[in-house]
Amino acid sequence: MMEELLEKIEKRRTFAIISHPDAGKTTLTEKLLLYGGAIHLAGSVKARKSNKHAVSDWMEIEKQRGISVTSSVLQFDYDGYRVNILDTPGHQDFSEDTYRTLMAADSAVMLIDAAKGVEPQTKKLFWVCHRRHLPIFTFVNKLDRYGRNPFDLMDELEKVLHIRAYPINWPIGIDGHYKGVYNRLENSIELFEEDGSHGAKKLKSTTGSLDDPKIQELLGDELYENLCNDIELLDMAGDEFDMEKVNNGELTPMFFGSAMTNFGVQAFLEKFLELSPKPQPRKLQDGTMLVPENEEFSAFIFKIQANMNPAHRDRISFMRICSGVFDKGMSVYHKQSNKVIKLAQPQQFLAQERTIVEKAYPGDIIGVFDPGIFGIGDSLSDSKLKLQFEDFPVFPPEIFARVQPKDSLKRKQFEKGILQLSQEGAIQVFEQKGVGLESFIVGVVGVLQLEVLEYRLNNEYSAHLLMNQLPYSVARWVYAEDKKLLDNIKGLDNGMLVYDKKERPVILVNNEWSLNWILDRNPGIQFLTVPADVEKI
Ligand code: G4P
């Protein structure tokens, strides 16, 4: 069994793609599935954006909007590897779920539009990965059309994200005259052949080394010379390739390509699988690390999706396996409730379908039916281990609203619903002192979460909401050695003092300017982006 476990770990890759909307994440995901043989004609994943719903036909709101509200997991095999792609929602559906999904990954692929460079959402997600020291692989997309100079893009990564880049391949021909890529680690050139299928099928390519006369001839003098100059410059002035730095998230291997036309996708996939980390050890509450090779099963829950099937009110909890082997029908110890629980109907998400899973290994994600006892960040393990993984970070909400039930007779359902959604981690709940429990303040990361809140309270708890969005966009947890200072926070005229569910004081303000106003007036008080007792993300 040990041998089997080691083998499975060695060949597993679990990663998330981080990007700004429209950089091409859906397209790239689809192409990876195409090369992995999980789909045969590109276009099927994309369809979920229009009106066909294959994978995530779970909530009415998704159907109405043609988007997937919560992240899903796609799995495929390639060249002996088992690949798990964690899908990070990125459009209006950007939410804490997006951040939390990154907790389940061992590495991230940062997808950048060649013409646009580093965009705001990429930046936010990058920092979450970076603070966890996740290895980050960069794919510069859309090279089939006008793009910025690749040297500029490398510069931007360094200036904006403070990460050095090592281009593994280098584009030959830019501005839409893309011919292929040069692989610096292997000194080989791959030239692409147009096949007229516009990316629906895998691309054919011709390969050769830089000094191969056939390749020189195919490129023409100008392109050939430019390429030689670029490579010389990179070799002289660029970083050396250092796997340790990559593993610490200090150096990002960089690839160029075009997901739409498939240029460079296969080369990227192969190198990525070779260089990216297998399932990594995970930190426990007591500060020690748990290695995936530990034969006893362990996992943590990173996402809860309620009512995937509206016909029967179900909740599915998604867990990332951290060690040992998962067997269908097994019972595990749930730390938070101190109970042994049988995991019911475990499911895996193979490309487009949900299937019942018989066995799963570290790095895999499975979803189980949950009677309502699991919470985000909960630990599950073999009864011999009874372990607890470190707490999930708290992500600062950016959008706030005051909510109360329209009909005060529905107060009970309303409170139950709010509690449930806060347990799922869909919203953060705050209370304002002195106004009683008439209303709550909810905080979210993405605006769609407010719509989801309204919809779900209505549909699942038959509680109509009165909701008032508040003009705040910044939350800071307030902390002071001298507790008396907290009774008299100055300069709050443009803000609001509330308490989180652990009774910790939090101020909400309009913008950084108002925050600075308060900072200046309250020496001795710290205003933190996350609670003082939670690890900073
Ligand atoms: P997202 O999931 O990151 O939001 O991006 P998505 O894949 O949906 O891609 C956004 C747009 O960029 C799409 O165009 C897509 O076709 C295009 N795109 C993706 N990769 C490439 C590429 O390598 N080159 C070029 N030129 N375009 C690319 P759209 O017009 O919004 O949609 P569609 O009509 O093409 O489906």
mmCIF file of N, CA, C and O in Angstrom, residues 211-298:
data_model
loop_
_atom_site.group_PDB
_atom_site.id
_atom_site.type_symbol
_atom_site.label_atom_id
_atom_site.label_comp_id
_atom_site.label_asym_id
_atom_site.label_seq_id
_atom_site.Cartn_x
_atom_site.Cartn_y
_atom_site.Cartn_z
ATOM 1 N N ASP A 211 20.558 25.978 -34.085
ATOM 2 C CA ASP A 211 21.513 26.024 -35.210
ATOM 3 C C ASP A 211 21.133 25.075 -36.353
ATOM 4 O O ASP A 211 21.908 24.853 -37.275
ATOM 5 N N ASP A 212 19.943 24.535 -36.300
ATOM 6 C CA ASP A 212 19.467 23.660 -37.373
ATOM 7 C C ASP A 212 19.155 24.512 -38.613
ATOM 8 O O ASP A 212 18.308 25.403 -38.548
ATOM 9 N N PRO A 213 19.865 24.282 -39.735
ATOM 10 C CA PRO A 213 19.654 25.135 -40.922
ATOM 11 C C PRO A 213 18.205 25.121 -41.410
ATOM 12 O O PRO A 213 17.702 26.138 -41.890
ATOM 13 N N LYS A 214 17.558 24.003 -41.225
ATOM 14 C CA LYS A 214 16.162 23.918 -41.663
ATOM 15 C C LYS A 214 15.293 24.926 -40.898
ATOM 16 O O LYS A 214 14.433 25.601 -41.464
ATOM 17 N N ILE A 215 15.564 25.014 -39.601
ATOM 18 C CA ILE A 215 14.811 25.939 -38.747
ATOM 19 C C ILE A 215 15.150 27.393 -39.129
ATOM 20 O O ILE A 215 14.260 28.236 -39.267
ATOM 21 N N GLN A 216 16.449 27.644 -39.332
ATOM 22 C CA GLN A 216 16.861 29.002 -39.739
ATOM 23 C C GLN A 216 16.128 29.423 -40.997
ATOM 24 O O GLN A 216 15.643 30.537 -41.134
ATOM 25 N N GLU A 217 16.069 28.503 -41.907
ATOM 26 C CA GLU A 217 15.442 28.798 -43.196
ATOM 27 C C GLU A 217 13.935 29.057 -43.021
ATOM 28 O O GLU A 217 13.379 30.000 -43.572
ATOM 29 N N LEU A 218 13.332 28.239 -42.176
ATOM 30 C CA LEU A 218 11.891 28.412 -41.945
ATOM 31 C C LEU A 218 11.579 29.756 -41.275
ATOM 32 O O LEU A 218 10.537 30.352 -41.518
ATOM 33 N N LEU A 219 12.497 30.210 -40.425
ATOM 34 C CA LEU A 219 12.261 31.464 -39.703
ATOM 35 C C LEU A 219 12.534 32.693 -40.566
ATOM 36 O O LEU A 219 11.903 33.730 -40.391
ATOM 37 N N GLY A 220 13.501 32.594 -41.458
ATOM 38 C CA GLY A 220 13.932 33.780 -42.206
ATOM 39 C C GLY A 220 14.983 34.537 -41.407
ATOM 40 O O GLY A 220 15.038 34.419 -40.167
ATOM 41 N N ASP A 221 15.785 35.349 -42.102
ATOM 42 C CA ASP A 221 16.942 35.981 -41.457
ATOM 43 C C ASP A 221 16.572 36.894 -40.293
ATOM 44 O O ASP A 221 17.184 36.856 -39.236
ATOM 45 N N GLU A 222 15.544 37.734 -40.514
ATOM 46 C CA GLU A 222 15.247 38.747 -39.506
ATOM 47 C C GLU A 222 14.789 38.127 -38.188
ATOM 48 O O GLU A 222 15.316 38.446 -37.112
ATOM 49 N N LEU A 223 13.815 37.234 -38.285
ATOM 50 C CA LEU A 223 13.307 36.603 -37.065
ATOM 51 C C LEU A 223 14.406 35.822 -36.365
ATOM 52 O O LEU A 223 14.520 35.825 -35.139
ATOM 53 N N TYR A 224 15.222 35.162 -37.190
ATOM 54 C CA TYR A 224 16.284 34.334 -36.624
ATOM 55 C C TYR A 224 17.274 35.192 -35.836
ATOM 56 O O TYR A 224 17.649 34.870 -34.713
ATOM 57 N N GLU A 225 17.634 36.311 -36.453
ATOM 58 C CA GLU A 225 18.593 37.193 -35.788
ATOM 59 C C GLU A 225 18.017 37.805 -34.503
ATOM 60 O O GLU A 225 18.669 37.836 -33.464
ATOM 61 N N ASN A 226 16.767 38.253 -34.589
ATOM 62 C CA ASN A 226 16.119 38.808 -33.390
ATOM 63 C C ASN A 226 16.095 37.792 -32.259
ATOM 64 O O ASN A 226 16.359 38.117 -31.103
ATOM 65 N N LEU A 227 15.763 36.569 -32.626
ATOM 66 C CA LEU A 227 15.681 35.523 -31.615
ATOM 67 C C LEU A 227 17.046 35.314 -30.962
ATOM 68 O O LEU A 227 17.155 35.255 -29.731
ATOM 69 N N CYS A 228 18.095 35.225 -31.790
ATOM 70 C CA CYS A 228 19.441 35.002 -31.238
ATOM 71 C C CYS A 228 19.831 36.143 -30.295
ATOM 72 O O CYS A 228 20.381 35.903 -29.218
ATOM 73 N N ASN A 229 19.510 37.375 -30.684
ATOM 74 C CA ASN A 229 19.837 38.518 -29.830
ATOM 75 C C ASN A 229 19.093 38.455 -28.495
ATOM 76 O O ASN A 229 19.668 38.697 -27.439
ATOM 77 N N ASP A 230 17.810 38.161 -28.590
ATOM 78 C CA ASP A 230 16.994 38.069 -27.364
ATOM 79 C C ASP A 230 17.564 37.020 -26.417
ATOM 80 O O ASP A 230 17.688 37.249 -25.207
ATOM 81 N N ILE A 231 17.877 35.870 -26.969
ATOM 82 C CA ILE A 231 18.343 34.766 -26.125
ATOM 83 C C ILE A 231 19.680 35.124 -25.478
ATOM 84 O O ILE A 231 19.911 34.838 -24.299
ATOM 85 N N GLU A 232 20.519 35.794 -26.253
ATOM 86 C CA GLU A 232 21.817 36.192 -25.706
ATOM 87 C C GLU A 232 21.622 37.153 -24.534
ATOM 88 O O GLU A 232 22.252 37.013 -23.479
ATOM 89 N N LEU A 233 20.716 38.090 -24.726
ATOM 90 C CA LEU A 233 20.442 39.067 -23.675
ATOM 91 C C LEU A 233 19.898 38.386 -22.413
ATOM 92 O O LEU A 233 20.315 38.678 -21.291
ATOM 93 N N LEU A 234 18.968 37.455 -22.623
ATOM 94 C CA LEU A 234 18.382 36.746 -21.481
ATOM 95 C C LEU A 234 19.455 35.957 -20.738
ATOM 96 O O LEU A 234 19.498 35.943 -19.506
ATOM 97 N N ASP A 235 20.317 35.298 -21.497
ATOM 98 C CA ASP A 235 21.348 34.475 -20.863
ATOM 99 C C ASP A 235 22.332 35.331 -20.081
ATOM 100 O O ASP A 235 22.804 34.943 -19.018
ATOM 101 N N MET A 236 22.596 36.529 -20.621
ATOM 102 C CA MET A 236 23.578 37.390 -19.977
ATOM 103 C C MET A 236 22.992 38.143 -18.787
ATOM 104 O O MET A 236 23.563 38.164 -17.709
ATOM 105 N N ALA A 237 21.836 38.760 -19.014
ATOM 106 C CA ALA A 237 21.314 39.682 -18.006
ATOM 107 C C ALA A 237 20.232 39.059 -17.124
ATOM 108 O O ALA A 237 19.881 39.607 -16.085
ATOM 109 N N GLY A 238 19.712 37.921 -17.529
ATOM 110 C CA GLY A 238 18.586 37.349 -16.786
ATOM 111 C C GLY A 238 19.037 36.484 -15.617
ATOM 112 O O GLY A 238 20.227 36.279 -15.395
ATOM 113 N N ASP A 239 18.049 36.017 -14.858
ATOM 114 C CA ASP A 239 18.350 35.135 -13.729
ATOM 115 C C ASP A 239 18.746 33.758 -14.213
ATOM 116 O O ASP A 239 18.403 33.367 -15.329
ATOM 117 N N GLU A 240 19.418 33.030 -13.346
ATOM 118 C CA GLU A 240 19.654 31.619 -13.652
ATOM 119 C C GLU A 240 18.418 30.846 -13.232
ATOM 120 O O GLU A 240 17.677 31.282 -12.357
ATOM 121 N N PHE A 241 18.249 29.699 -13.861
ATOM 122 C CA PHE A 241 17.105 28.887 -13.462
ATOM 123 C C PHE A 241 17.443 28.192 -12.152
ATOM 124 O O PHE A 241 18.434 27.484 -12.056
ATOM 125 N N ASP A 242 16.604 28.440 -11.128
ATOM 126 C CA ASP A 242 16.913 27.916 -9.811
ATOM 127 C C ASP A 242 15.629 27.312 -9.230
ATOM 128 O O ASP A 242 14.712 28.033 -8.838
ATOM 129 N N MET A 243 15.592 25.993 -9.192
ATOM 130 C CA MET A 243 14.364 25.296 -8.778
ATOM 131 C C MET A 243 13.988 25.612 -7.326
ATOM 132 O O MET A 243 12.811 25.644 -6.983
ATOM 133 N N GLU A 244 14.983 25.870 -6.504
ATOM 134 C CA GLU A 244 14.670 26.167 -5.111
ATOM 135 C C GLU A 244 13.891 27.485 -5.014
ATOM 136 O O GLU A 244 12.922 27.591 -4.274
ATOM 137 N N LYS A 245 14.358 28.463 -5.801
ATOM 138 C CA LYS A 245 13.639 29.745 -5.811
ATOM 139 C C LYS A 245 12.224 29.573 -6.366
ATOM 140 O O LYS A 245 11.283 30.213 -5.904
ATOM 141 N N VAL A 246 12.081 28.721 -7.364
ATOM 142 C CA VAL A 246 10.749 28.472 -7.918
ATOM 143 C C VAL A 246 9.858 27.875 -6.826
ATOM 144 O O VAL A 246 8.724 28.316 -6.603
ATOM 145 N N ASN A 247 10.399 26.904 -6.101
ATOM 146 C CA ASN A 247 9.603 26.237 -5.069
ATOM 147 C C ASN A 247 9.226 27.157 -3.922
ATOM 148 O O ASN A 247 8.216 26.950 -3.256
ATOM 149 N N ASN A 248 10.018 28.192 -3.703
ATOM 150 C CA ASN A 248 9.686 29.155 -2.648
ATOM 151 C C ASN A 248 8.842 30.313 -3.150
ATOM 152 O O ASN A 248 8.560 31.251 -2.415
ATOM 153 N N GLY A 249 8.514 30.280 -4.425
ATOM 154 C CA GLY A 249 7.708 31.363 -4.980
ATOM 155 C C GLY A 249 8.494 32.653 -5.198
ATOM 156 O O GLY A 249 7.924 33.731 -5.247
ATOM 157 N N GLU A 250 9.819 32.543 -5.346
ATOM 158 C CA GLU A 250 10.628 33.753 -5.560
ATOM 159 C C GLU A 250 10.980 33.968 -7.027
ATOM 160 O O GLU A 250 11.418 35.041 -7.425
ATOM 161 N N LEU A 251 10.847 32.920 -7.799
ATOM 162 C CA LEU A 251 11.166 33.015 -9.223
ATOM 163 C C LEU A 251 10.032 32.317 -9.970
ATOM 164 O O LEU A 251 9.639 31.216 -9.593
ATOM 165 N N THR A 252 9.498 32.998 -10.994
ATOM 166 C CA THR A 252 8.398 32.354 -11.710
ATOM 167 C C THR A 252 8.844 31.903 -13.098
ATOM 168 O O THR A 252 9.316 32.716 -13.896
ATOM 169 N N PRO A 253 8.739 30.597 -13.371
ATOM 170 C CA PRO A 253 9.020 30.147 -14.724
ATOM 171 C C PRO A 253 7.968 30.751 -15.649
ATOM 172 O O PRO A 253 6.782 30.744 -15.326
ATOM 173 N N MET A 254 8.407 31.318 -16.771
ATOM 174 C CA MET A 254 7.483 32.072 -17.620
ATOM 175 C C MET A 254 7.362 31.380 -18.978
ATOM 176 O O MET A 254 8.370 30.934 -19.547
ATOM 177 N N PHE A 255 6.145 31.315 -19.467
ATOM 178 C CA PHE A 255 5.880 30.672 -20.760
ATOM 179 C C PHE A 255 5.071 31.627 -21.618
ATOM 180 O O PHE A 255 4.286 32.415 -21.093
ATOM 181 N N PHE A 256 5.256 31.525 -22.912
ATOM 182 C CA PHE A 256 4.473 32.359 -23.826
ATOM 183 C C PHE A 256 3.647 31.449 -24.721
ATOM 184 O O PHE A 256 4.117 30.380 -25.121
ATOM 185 N N GLY A 257 2.450 31.898 -25.055
ATOM 186 C CA GLY A 257 1.631 31.073 -25.933
ATOM 187 C C GLY A 257 0.301 31.720 -26.239
ATOM 188 O O GLY A 257 0.076 32.902 -25.941
ATOM 189 N N SER A 258 -0.562 30.941 -26.825
ATOM 190 C CA SER A 258 -1.876 31.441 -27.167
ATOM 191 C C SER A 258 -2.873 30.309 -26.986
ATOM 192 O O SER A 258 -2.871 29.340 -27.734
ATOM 193 N N ALA A 259 -3.676 30.451 -25.950
ATOM 194 C CA ALA A 259 -4.611 29.371 -25.625
ATOM 195 C C ALA A 259 -5.603 29.165 -26.754
ATOM 196 O O ALA A 259 -5.976 28.038 -27.074
ATOM 197 N N MET A 260 -5.996 30.273 -27.386
ATOM 198 C CA MET A 260 -7.032 30.156 -28.403
ATOM 199 C C MET A 260 -6.566 29.307 -29.585
ATOM 200 O O MET A 260 -7.287 28.454 -30.070
ATOM 201 N N THR A 261 -5.335 29.553 -30.044
ATOM 202 C CA THR A 261 -4.855 28.816 -31.208
ATOM 203 C C THR A 261 -4.047 27.574 -30.813
ATOM 204 O O THR A 261 -3.523 26.888 -31.674
ATOM 205 N N ASN A 262 -3.901 27.324 -29.535
ATOM 206 C CA ASN A 262 -3.134 26.201 -28.982
ATOM 207 C C ASN A 262 -1.627 26.402 -29.040
ATOM 208 O O ASN A 262 -0.887 25.506 -28.622
ATOM 209 N N PHE A 263 -1.144 27.527 -29.553
ATOM 210 C CA PHE A 263 0.295 27.747 -29.611
ATOM 211 C C PHE A 263 0.909 27.643 -28.222
ATOM 212 O O PHE A 263 0.536 28.373 -27.306
ATOM 213 N N GLY A 264 1.849 26.754 -28.085
ATOM 214 C CA GLY A 264 2.608 26.693 -26.832
ATOM 215 C C GLY A 264 1.888 26.027 -25.676
ATOM 216 O O GLY A 264 2.448 25.936 -24.589
ATOM 217 N N VAL A 265 0.656 25.560 -25.891
ATOM 218 C CA VAL A 265 -0.099 24.993 -24.769
ATOM 219 C C VAL A 265 0.493 23.652 -24.327
ATOM 220 O O VAL A 265 0.719 23.409 -23.140
ATOM 221 N N GLN A 266 0.792 22.801 -25.302
ATOM 222 C CA GLN A 266 1.308 21.475 -24.944
ATOM 223 C C GLN A 266 2.694 21.583 -24.301
ATOM 224 O O GLN A 266 2.972 20.915 -23.293
ATOM 225 N N ALA A 267 3.531 22.444 -24.873
ATOM 226 C CA ALA A 267 4.882 22.622 -24.321
ATOM 227 C C ALA A 267 4.782 23.119 -22.882
ATOM 228 O O ALA A 267 5.505 22.667 -21.991
ATOM 229 N N PHE A 268 3.852 24.040 -22.660
ATOM 230 C CA PHE A 268 3.647 24.556 -21.305
ATOM 231 C C PHE A 268 3.204 23.433 -20.374
ATOM 232 O O PHE A 268 3.754 23.236 -19.296
ATOM 233 N N LEU A 269 2.196 22.696 -20.802
ATOM 234 C CA LEU A 269 1.634 21.646 -19.948
ATOM 235 C C LEU A 269 2.719 20.647 -19.547
ATOM 236 O O LEU A 269 2.844 20.280 -18.381
ATOM 237 N N GLU A 270 3.529 20.233 -20.521
ATOM 238 C CA GLU A 270 4.535 19.214 -20.223
ATOM 239 C C GLU A 270 5.585 19.724 -19.246
ATOM 240 O O GLU A 270 5.960 19.040 -18.298
ATOM 241 N N LYS A 271 6.027 20.951 -19.481
ATOM 242 C CA LYS A 271 7.069 21.494 -18.600
ATOM 243 C C LYS A 271 6.484 21.789 -17.220
ATOM 244 O O LYS A 271 7.129 21.570 -16.189
ATOM 245 N N PHE A 272 5.281 22.281 -17.225
ATOM 246 C CA PHE A 272 4.632 22.578 -15.955
ATOM 247 C C PHE A 272 4.513 21.309 -15.102
ATOM 248 O O PHE A 272 4.821 21.306 -13.919
ATOM 249 N N LEU A 273 4.079 20.215 -15.736
ATOM 250 C CA LEU A 273 3.904 18.971 -14.975
ATOM 251 C C LEU A 273 5.244 18.476 -14.440
ATOM 252 O O LEU A 273 5.338 17.946 -13.340
ATOM 253 N N GLU A 274 6.288 18.703 -15.238
ATOM 254 C CA GLU A 274 7.612 18.259 -14.815
ATOM 255 C C GLU A 274 8.133 19.103 -13.638
ATOM 256 O O GLU A 274 8.701 18.581 -12.686
ATOM 257 N N LEU A 275 7.906 20.413 -13.703
ATOM 258 C CA LEU A 275 8.510 21.310 -12.708
ATOM 259 C C LEU A 275 7.643 21.585 -11.484
ATOM 260 O O LEU A 275 8.149 21.918 -10.424
ATOM 261 N N SER A 276 6.346 21.472 -11.640
ATOM 262 C CA SER A 276 5.477 21.887 -10.532
ATOM 263 C C SER A 276 5.514 20.834 -9.428
ATOM 264 O O SER A 276 5.805 19.669 -9.667
ATOM 265 N N PRO A 277 5.227 21.270 -8.200
ATOM 266 C CA PRO A 277 5.366 20.353 -7.074
ATOM 267 C C PRO A 277 4.268 19.314 -6.986
ATOM 268 O O PRO A 277 3.123 19.579 -7.359
ATOM 269 N N LYS A 278 4.636 18.145 -6.485
ATOM 270 C CA LYS A 278 3.642 17.129 -6.144
ATOM 271 C C LYS A 278 2.942 17.604 -4.867
ATOM 272 O O LYS A 278 3.355 18.612 -4.284
ATOM 273 N N PRO A 279 1.921 16.896 -4.390
ATOM 274 C CA PRO A 279 1.245 17.319 -3.153
ATOM 275 C C PRO A 279 2.249 17.561 -2.025
ATOM 276 O O PRO A 279 3.138 16.739 -1.793
ATOM 277 N N GLN A 280 2.099 18.700 -1.397
ATOM 278 C CA GLN A 280 3.069 19.157 -0.407
ATOM 279 C C GLN A 280 2.603 18.897 1.031
ATOM 280 O O GLN A 280 1.414 18.746 1.282
ATOM 281 N N PRO A 281 3.558 18.872 1.963
ATOM 282 C CA PRO A 281 3.191 18.745 3.378
ATOM 283 C C PRO A 281 2.308 19.915 3.806
ATOM 284 O O PRO A 281 2.377 20.993 3.214
ATOM 285 N N ARG A 282 1.483 19.683 4.805
ATOM 286 C CA ARG A 282 0.562 20.722 5.284
ATOM 287 C C ARG A 282 0.809 21.011 6.751
ATOM 288 O O ARG A 282 1.108 20.100 7.523
ATOM 289 N N LYS A 283 0.639 22.261 7.110
ATOM 290 C CA LYS A 283 0.908 22.670 8.486
ATOM 291 C C LYS A 283 -0.272 22.346 9.399
ATOM 292 O O LYS A 283 -1.431 22.554 9.033
ATOM 293 N N LEU A 284 0.044 21.858 10.593
ATOM 294 C CA LEU A 284 -0.985 21.565 11.576
ATOM 295 C C LEU A 284 -1.079 22.713 12.591
ATOM 296 O O LEU A 284 -0.187 23.549 12.670
ATOM 297 N N GLN A 285 -2.161 22.673 13.348
ATOM 298 C CA GLN A 285 -2.395 23.721 14.350
ATOM 299 C C GLN A 285 -1.226 23.870 15.318
ATOM 300 O O GLN A 285 -0.888 24.965 15.745
ATOM 301 N N ASP A 286 -0.603 22.731 15.657
ATOM 302 C CA ASP A 286 0.497 22.793 16.627
ATOM 303 C C ASP A 286 1.825 23.207 15.993
ATOM 304 O O ASP A 286 2.875 23.155 16.636
ATOM 305 N N GLY A 287 1.791 23.602 14.727
ATOM 306 C CA GLY A 287 3.000 24.110 14.084
ATOM 307 C C GLY A 287 3.818 23.052 13.359
ATOM 308 O O GLY A 287 4.709 23.376 12.583
ATOM 309 N N THR A 288 3.514 21.762 13.595
ATOM 310 C CA THR A 288 4.264 20.710 12.898
ATOM 311 C C THR A 288 3.692 20.511 11.497
ATOM 312 O O THR A 288 2.604 21.004 11.178
ATOM 313 N N MET A 289 4.427 19.756 10.680
ATOM 314 C CA MET A 289 3.979 19.520 9.316
ATOM 315 C C MET A 289 3.521 18.067 9.173
ATOM 316 O O MET A 289 4.096 17.164 9.785
ATOM 317 N N LEU A 290 2.512 17.880 8.333
ATOM 318 C CA LEU A 290 2.060 16.516 8.049
ATOM 319 C C LEU A 290 2.416 16.212 6.596
ATOM 320 O O LEU A 290 2.036 16.946 5.687
ATOM 321 N N VAL A 291 3.142 15.112 6.384
ATOM 322 C CA VAL A 291 3.545 14.796 5.008
ATOM 323 C C VAL A 291 2.472 13.943 4.328
ATOM 324 O O VAL A 291 1.791 13.148 4.991
ATOM 325 N N PRO A 292 2.334 14.097 3.005
ATOM 326 C CA PRO A 292 1.295 13.334 2.304
ATOM 327 C C PRO A 292 1.546 11.827 2.346
ATOM 328 O O PRO A 292 0.621 11.038 2.226
ATOM 329 N N GLU A 293 2.812 11.441 2.548
ATOM 330 C CA GLU A 293 3.165 10.018 2.569
ATOM 331 C C GLU A 293 2.673 9.325 3.833
ATOM 332 O O GLU A 293 2.723 8.100 3.927
ATOM 333 N N ASN A 294 2.228 10.090 4.818
ATOM 334 C CA ASN A 294 1.655 9.480 6.005
ATOM 335 C C ASN A 294 0.500 8.557 5.573
ATOM 336 O O ASN A 294 -0.405 8.992 4.866
ATOM 337 N N GLU A 295 0.538 7.302 6.014
ATOM 338 C CA GLU A 295 -0.452 6.348 5.484
ATOM 339 C C GLU A 295 -1.864 6.574 6.015
ATOM 340 O O GLU A 295 -2.828 6.084 5.458
ATOM 341 N N GLU A 296 -1.953 7.320 7.109
ATOM 342 C CA GLU A 296 -3.287 7.592 7.649
ATOM 343 C C GLU A 296 -3.941 8.735 6.876
ATOM 344 O O GLU A 296 -3.289 9.738 6.593
ATOM 345 N N PHE A 297 -5.214 8.585 6.606
ATOM 346 C CA PHE A 297 -5.956 9.579 5.834
ATOM 347 C C PHE A 297 -6.117 10.891 6.599
ATOM 348 O O PHE A 297 -6.365 10.917 7.798
ATOM 349 N N SER A 298 -5.970 11.998 5.871
ATOM 350 C CA SER A 298 -6.358 13.296 6.432
ATOM 351 C C SER A 298 -6.771 14.230 5.297
ATOM 352 O O SER A 298 -6.336 14.071 4.154
#
